[in-house]
Amino acid sequence: MDYIDKVLEKLKELARKLIEALLGPEAEAEPELIPIPVNDRSRRR
């Protein structure tokens, strides 16, 4: 049983490497945008 677990773990690792090679590394979550205050008073005139 331990042998089967090791084989499955190796297969998962190979599949992950193959997917990374084809699609690139795992997508990282996009950083949350930080609102930047803008002085609109000069634009209204």
Backbone as ProteinMPNN parsed JSONL, in Angstrom:
{"seq_chain_A": "MDYIDKVLEKLKELARKLIEALLGPEAEAEPELIPIPVNDRSRRR", "coords_chain_A": {"N_chain_A": [[0.837, -1.198, 0.0], [1.957, 1.207, 0.735], [3.743, 1.571, -1.323], [2.048, 2.143, -3.488], [1.019, 4.614, -2.697], [3.342, 6.169, -2.845], [3.865, 6.05, -5.591], [1.573, 7.321, -6.603], [1.967, 9.874, -5.526], [4.293, 10.66, -6.89], [3.261, 10.695, -9.496], [1.404, 12.791, -9.268], [3.171, 14.893, -8.811], [4.634, 14.895, -11.224], [2.55, 15.498, -13.005], [1.873, 18.063, -12.126], [4.247, 19.442, -12.737], [4.229, 19.16, -15.514], [1.919, 20.584, -16.23], [2.678, 23.123, -15.338], [4.787, 23.568, -17.108], [3.451, 23.698, -19.535], [1.434, 25.658, -19.205], [2.569, 27.663, -17.73], [3.741, 29.033, -14.568], [1.839, 28.588, -11.489], [-1.02, 30.601, -11.289], [-0.849, 33.707, -9.725], [-2.609, 35.428, -7.199], [-4.129, 38.468, -8.1], [-2.764, 41.553, -7.086], [-4.432, 43.653, -4.757], [-5.913, 46.634, -5.81], [-4.811, 49.885, -4.927], [-6.534, 52.672, -3.909], [-5.94, 55.899, -5.196], [-5.871, 59.118, -4.047], [-7.197, 61.897, -5.786], [-6.839, 65.239, -6.768], [-9.518, 66.913, -7.713], [-10.379, 69.494, -7.963], [-8.987, 71.369, -9.579], [-9.592, 70.513, -12.136], [-12.256, 71.008, -12.594], [-12.664, 73.613, -13.313]], "CA_chain_A": [[0.0, 0.0, 0.0], [2.866, 2.351, 0.804], [4.299, 1.717, -2.659], [1.021, 2.799, -4.315], [0.992, 6.022, -2.287], [4.539, 6.82, -3.385], [3.682, 6.169, -7.041], [0.571, 8.366, -6.826], [2.588, 11.164, -5.214], [5.186, 10.97, -8.016], [2.419, 11.045, -10.641], [0.877, 14.136, -9.019], [4.279, 15.827, -9.0], [4.902, 14.975, -12.663], [1.436, 16.201, -13.637], [1.999, 19.48, -11.782], [5.36, 19.979, -13.522], [3.803, 19.215, -16.906], [0.974, 21.698, -16.35], [3.464, 24.361, -15.227], [5.566, 23.734, -18.335], [2.553, 24.057, -20.631], [0.629, 26.849, -18.938], [3.293, 28.611, -16.911], [3.584, 28.775, -13.131], [0.5, 28.798, -10.942], [-1.438, 32.001, -11.312], [-0.879, 34.346, -8.418], [-3.742, 36.337, -7.032], [-3.758, 39.831, -8.455], [-2.736, 42.414, -5.903], [-5.581, 44.544, -4.643], [-5.56, 47.997, -6.199], [-4.873, 50.872, -3.855], [-7.078, 53.917, -4.438], [-5.065, 57.058, -5.065], [-6.686, 60.338, -4.037], [-6.898, 62.827, -6.872], [-7.374, 66.564, -6.528], [-10.368, 67.23, -8.85], [-10.762, 70.91, -7.953], [-8.396, 72.082, -10.706], [-10.174, 70.011, -13.386], [-13.632, 71.473, -12.747], [-12.692, 75.0, -13.826]], "C_chain_A": [[0.877, 1.255, 0.0], [3.472, 2.632, -0.569], [3.328, 2.471, -3.573], [0.946, 4.284, -3.973], [2.177, 6.79, -2.854], [4.394, 7.047, -4.888], [2.675, 7.276, -7.348], [1.15, 9.749, -6.559], [3.521, 11.598, -6.347], [4.376, 11.379, -9.246], [1.83, 12.447, -10.486], [1.952, 15.184, -9.269], [4.603, 16.007, -10.479], [3.797, 15.738, -13.393], [1.517, 17.698, -13.362], [3.113, 20.132, -12.597], [4.975, 20.121, -14.99], [2.856, 20.39, -17.134], [1.712, 23.026, -16.257], [4.25, 24.618, -16.501], [4.675, 24.201, -19.483], [1.862, 25.399, -20.415], [1.362, 27.931, -18.153], [3.071, 28.296, -15.442], [2.165, 29.064, -12.671], [0.188, 30.29, -10.914], [-1.471, 32.547, -9.885], [-2.088, 35.266, -8.363], [-3.283, 37.755, -7.36], [-3.759, 40.701, -7.202], [-3.924, 43.366, -5.914], [-5.138, 45.962, -4.976], [-5.738, 48.949, -5.026], [-5.431, 52.164, -4.447], [-6.13, 55.092, -4.168], [-5.942, 58.301, -5.095], [-6.231, 61.304, -5.134], [-7.576, 64.158, -6.551], [-8.173, 66.992, -7.77], [-10.728, 68.71, -8.933], [-10.225, 71.669, -9.164], [-9.013, 71.658, -12.039], [-11.583, 70.579, -13.613], [-13.705, 72.873, -13.371], [-12.493, 75.078, -15.296]], "O_chain_A": [[0.56, 2.242, -0.664], [3.689, 3.787, -0.935], [3.743, 3.338, -4.342], [0.823, 5.12, -4.868], [2.031, 7.931, -3.293], [4.755, 8.107, -5.399], [2.897, 8.081, -8.253], [0.855, 10.696, -7.289], [3.539, 12.771, -6.721], [4.758, 12.307, -9.959], [1.764, 13.205, -11.454], [1.687, 16.231, -9.86], [4.82, 17.128, -10.94], [4.076, 16.53, -14.293], [1.264, 18.511, -14.251], [2.948, 21.247, -13.094], [5.354, 21.096, -15.639], [2.984, 21.109, -18.126], [1.412, 23.956, -17.006], [4.37, 25.765, -16.933], [5.098, 25.009, -20.31], [1.726, 26.185, -21.352], [0.815, 29.012, -17.939], [2.301, 27.396, -15.106], [1.388, 29.705, -13.379], [1.029, 31.117, -10.561], [-2.035, 31.94, -8.975], [-2.521, 35.809, -9.38], [-2.203, 38.185, -6.956], [-4.652, 40.593, -6.362], [-4.358, 43.822, -6.972], [-4.113, 46.434, -4.483], [-6.68, 48.834, -4.242], [-4.858, 52.7, -5.395], [-5.599, 55.249, -3.068], [-6.677, 58.518, -6.058], [-5.037, 61.491, -5.367], [-8.728, 64.199, -6.12], [-7.579, 67.39, -8.772], [-11.34, 69.128, -9.916], [-10.922, 72.518, -9.719], [-8.942, 72.425, -12.998], [-12.042, 70.615, -14.754], [-14.748, 73.249, -13.906], [-12.493, 76.171, -15.862]]}, "name": "protein", "num_of_chains": 1, "seq": "MDYIDKVLEKLKELARKLIEALLGPEAEAEPELIPIPVNDRSRRR"}
